[in-house]
Short mmCIF file of C-alpha atoms in Angstrom, two decimals:
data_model
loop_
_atom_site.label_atom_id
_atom_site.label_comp_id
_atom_site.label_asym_id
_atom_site.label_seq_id
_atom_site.Cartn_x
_atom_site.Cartn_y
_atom_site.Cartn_z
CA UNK N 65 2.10 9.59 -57.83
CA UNK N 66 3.86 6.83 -56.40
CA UNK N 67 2.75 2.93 -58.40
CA UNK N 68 3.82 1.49 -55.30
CA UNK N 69 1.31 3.06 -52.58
CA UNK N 70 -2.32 1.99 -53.83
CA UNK N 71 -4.73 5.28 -53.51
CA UNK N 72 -7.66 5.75 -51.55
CA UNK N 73 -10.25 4.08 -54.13
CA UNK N 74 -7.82 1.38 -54.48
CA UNK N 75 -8.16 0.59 -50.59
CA UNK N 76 -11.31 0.97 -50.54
CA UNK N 77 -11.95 -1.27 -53.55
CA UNK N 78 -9.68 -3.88 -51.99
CA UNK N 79 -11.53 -3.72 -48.46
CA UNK N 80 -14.44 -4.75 -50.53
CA UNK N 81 -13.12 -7.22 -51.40
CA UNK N 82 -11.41 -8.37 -48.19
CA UNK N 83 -15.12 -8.20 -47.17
CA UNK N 84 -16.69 -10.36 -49.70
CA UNK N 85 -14.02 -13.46 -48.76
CA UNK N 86 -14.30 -12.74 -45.24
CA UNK N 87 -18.43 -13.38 -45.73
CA UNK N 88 -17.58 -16.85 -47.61
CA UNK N 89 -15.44 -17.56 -44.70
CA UNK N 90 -17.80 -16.97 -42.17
CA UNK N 91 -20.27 -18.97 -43.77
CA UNK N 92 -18.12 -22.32 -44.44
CA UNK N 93 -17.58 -21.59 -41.13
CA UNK N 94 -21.52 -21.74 -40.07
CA UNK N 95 -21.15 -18.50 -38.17
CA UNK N 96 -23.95 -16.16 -38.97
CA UNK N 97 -22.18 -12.75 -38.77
CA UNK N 98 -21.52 -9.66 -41.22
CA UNK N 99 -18.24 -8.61 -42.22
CA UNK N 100 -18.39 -4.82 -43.09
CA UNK N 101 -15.47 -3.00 -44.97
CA UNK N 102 -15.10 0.53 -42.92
CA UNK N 103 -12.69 3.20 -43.01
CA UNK N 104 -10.49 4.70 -39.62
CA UNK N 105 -8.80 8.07 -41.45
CA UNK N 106 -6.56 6.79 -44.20
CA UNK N 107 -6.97 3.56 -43.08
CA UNK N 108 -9.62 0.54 -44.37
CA UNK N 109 -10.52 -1.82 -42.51
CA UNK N 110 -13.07 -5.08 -42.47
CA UNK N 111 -15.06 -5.55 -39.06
CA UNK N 112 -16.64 -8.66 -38.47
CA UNK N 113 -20.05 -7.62 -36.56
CA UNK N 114 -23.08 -9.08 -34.66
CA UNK N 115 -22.65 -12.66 -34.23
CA UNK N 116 -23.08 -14.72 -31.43
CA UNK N 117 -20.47 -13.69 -28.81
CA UNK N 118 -19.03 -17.27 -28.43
CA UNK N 119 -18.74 -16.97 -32.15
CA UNK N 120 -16.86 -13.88 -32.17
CA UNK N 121 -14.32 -15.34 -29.17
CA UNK N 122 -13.85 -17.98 -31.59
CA UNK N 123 -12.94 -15.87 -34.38
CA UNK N 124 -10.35 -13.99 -32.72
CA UNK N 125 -8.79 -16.87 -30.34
CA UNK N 126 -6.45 -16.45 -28.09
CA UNK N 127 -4.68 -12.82 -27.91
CA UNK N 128 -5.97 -12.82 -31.51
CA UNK N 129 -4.14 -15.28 -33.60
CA UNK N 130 -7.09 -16.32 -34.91
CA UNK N 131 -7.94 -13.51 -36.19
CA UNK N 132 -4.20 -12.42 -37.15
CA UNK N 133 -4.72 -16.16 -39.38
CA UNK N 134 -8.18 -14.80 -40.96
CA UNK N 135 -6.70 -11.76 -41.83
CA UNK N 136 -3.45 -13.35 -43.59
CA UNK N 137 -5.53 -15.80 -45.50
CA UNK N 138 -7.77 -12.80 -46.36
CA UNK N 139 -4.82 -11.10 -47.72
CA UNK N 140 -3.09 -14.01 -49.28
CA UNK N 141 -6.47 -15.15 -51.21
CA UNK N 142 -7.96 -11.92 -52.01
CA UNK N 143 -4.09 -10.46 -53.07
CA UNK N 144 -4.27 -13.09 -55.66
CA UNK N 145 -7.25 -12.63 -57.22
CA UNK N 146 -7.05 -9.06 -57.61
CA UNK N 147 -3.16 -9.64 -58.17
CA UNK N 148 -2.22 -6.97 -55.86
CA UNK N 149 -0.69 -6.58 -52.48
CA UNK N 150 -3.97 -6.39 -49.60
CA UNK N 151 -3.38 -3.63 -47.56
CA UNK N 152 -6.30 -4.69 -45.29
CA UNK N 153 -6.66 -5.37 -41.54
CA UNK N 154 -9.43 -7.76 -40.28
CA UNK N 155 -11.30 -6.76 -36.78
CA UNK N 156 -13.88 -8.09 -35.06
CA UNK N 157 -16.13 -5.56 -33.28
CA UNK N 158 -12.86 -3.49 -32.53
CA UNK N 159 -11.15 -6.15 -31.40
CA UNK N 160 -7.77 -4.96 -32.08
CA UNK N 161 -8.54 -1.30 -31.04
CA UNK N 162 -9.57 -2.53 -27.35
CA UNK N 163 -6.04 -4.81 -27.86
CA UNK N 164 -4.13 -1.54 -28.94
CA UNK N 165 -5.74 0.29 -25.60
CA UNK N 166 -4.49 -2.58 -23.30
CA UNK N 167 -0.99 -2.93 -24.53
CA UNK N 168 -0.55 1.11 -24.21
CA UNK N 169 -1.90 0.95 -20.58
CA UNK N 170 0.38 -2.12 -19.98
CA UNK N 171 3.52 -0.12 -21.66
CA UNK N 172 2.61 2.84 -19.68
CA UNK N 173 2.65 0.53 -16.34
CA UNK N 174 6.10 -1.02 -16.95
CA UNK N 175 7.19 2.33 -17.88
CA UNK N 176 6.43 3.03 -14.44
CA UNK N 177 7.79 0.40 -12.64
CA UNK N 178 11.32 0.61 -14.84
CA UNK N 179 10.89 4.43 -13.78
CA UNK N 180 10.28 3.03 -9.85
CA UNK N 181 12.56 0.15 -9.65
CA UNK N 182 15.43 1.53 -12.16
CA UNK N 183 15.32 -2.33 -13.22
CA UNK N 184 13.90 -3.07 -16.81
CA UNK N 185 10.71 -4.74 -17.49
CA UNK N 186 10.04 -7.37 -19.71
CA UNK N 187 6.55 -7.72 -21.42
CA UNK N 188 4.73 -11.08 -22.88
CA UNK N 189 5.50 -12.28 -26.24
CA UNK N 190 4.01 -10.26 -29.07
CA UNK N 191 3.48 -9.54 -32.50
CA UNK N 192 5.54 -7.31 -34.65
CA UNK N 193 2.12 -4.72 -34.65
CA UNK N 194 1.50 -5.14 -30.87
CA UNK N 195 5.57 -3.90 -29.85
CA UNK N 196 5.16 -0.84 -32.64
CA UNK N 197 2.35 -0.02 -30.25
CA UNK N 198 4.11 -0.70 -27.04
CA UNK N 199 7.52 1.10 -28.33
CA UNK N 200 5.24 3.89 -29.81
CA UNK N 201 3.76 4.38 -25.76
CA UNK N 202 6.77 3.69 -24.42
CA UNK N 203 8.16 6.82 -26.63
CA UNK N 204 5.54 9.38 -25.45
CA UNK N 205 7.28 8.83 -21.68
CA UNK N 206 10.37 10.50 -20.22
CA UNK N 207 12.53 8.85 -18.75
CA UNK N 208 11.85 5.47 -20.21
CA UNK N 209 13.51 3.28 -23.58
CA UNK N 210 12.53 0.29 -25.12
CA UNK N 211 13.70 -2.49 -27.35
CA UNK N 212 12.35 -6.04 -28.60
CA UNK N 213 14.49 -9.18 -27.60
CA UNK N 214 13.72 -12.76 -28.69
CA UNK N 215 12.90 -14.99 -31.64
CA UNK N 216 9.62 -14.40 -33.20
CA UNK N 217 7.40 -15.97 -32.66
CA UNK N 218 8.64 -15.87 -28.50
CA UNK N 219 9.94 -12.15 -29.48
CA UNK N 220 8.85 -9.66 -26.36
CA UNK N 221 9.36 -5.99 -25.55
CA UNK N 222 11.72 -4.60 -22.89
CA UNK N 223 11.06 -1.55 -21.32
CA UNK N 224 13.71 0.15 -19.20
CA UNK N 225 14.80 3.43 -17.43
CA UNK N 226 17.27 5.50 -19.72
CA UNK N 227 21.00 5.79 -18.44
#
């Protein structure tokens, strides 16, 4: 076995973890919510659940870079107290699974119009995880290419019709 890829009790350990900080968080933060470590697969996962609704806005923010910062200081804090590297995501109440389901819909509709127009279509400014998901779609489609142009954090997909 690999010392570099953590096993499945290792994750799961570590989501516990995640879990445990994200609860301290929430309540320096005087939000009365539960974060709850959950597995997707292979994957682990800590969803923050039944708070207040304007709460939970608040804790993701706007197209969830709030959330993207709870996560990273999640990571960064819990990595160095179990001195490993988190391999963690933070959600709130599938948060980023509804985000995942928009951005493949939106990929699917520029795909479209590139297909329609035989002009390329540019998409908002992303994440490095949000364009995987787009250029993931985007692959499933005939016809259709994409690439990622821009400067983090301005960086954007391009979807276009294939030559």
């Amino acid at each position: 076995m690999n010392a570099d890829i953590p096993d499945e009790v290792d994750l799961e350990e570590q989501a516990d973890a995640v879990a445990d900080f994200v609860e301290e968080l929430l309540g320096q933060m005087d939000i009365d919510a539960i974060a709850e470590p959950a597995q997707q697969g292979d994957r682990f996962y800590v969803d923050i659940l039944e708070g207040p609704p304007e709460d939970l806005a608040l804790l993701i923010g706007k197209h969830g870079q709030t959330l993207d910062a709870i996560q990273e200081l999640a990571r960064n804090v819990v990595g160095r107290r179990l001195d490993e590297r988190i391999r963690v995501l933070v959600d709130v109440e599938d948060y980023r699974k509804r985000r995942a389901s928009r951005l493949e819909e939106r990929a699917r509709e520029a795909a479209e119009r590139a297909l329609a127009t035989g002009q390329e279509q540019e998409l908002e400014p992303m994440d490095a995880l949000e364009r995987k998901i787009v250029h993931d779609a985007v692959a499933s489609i005939e016809g259709v290419q994409s690439g990622s142009r821009g400067e983090d954090p301005n960086r954007f997909v391009v979807v276009s019709p294939v030559d």
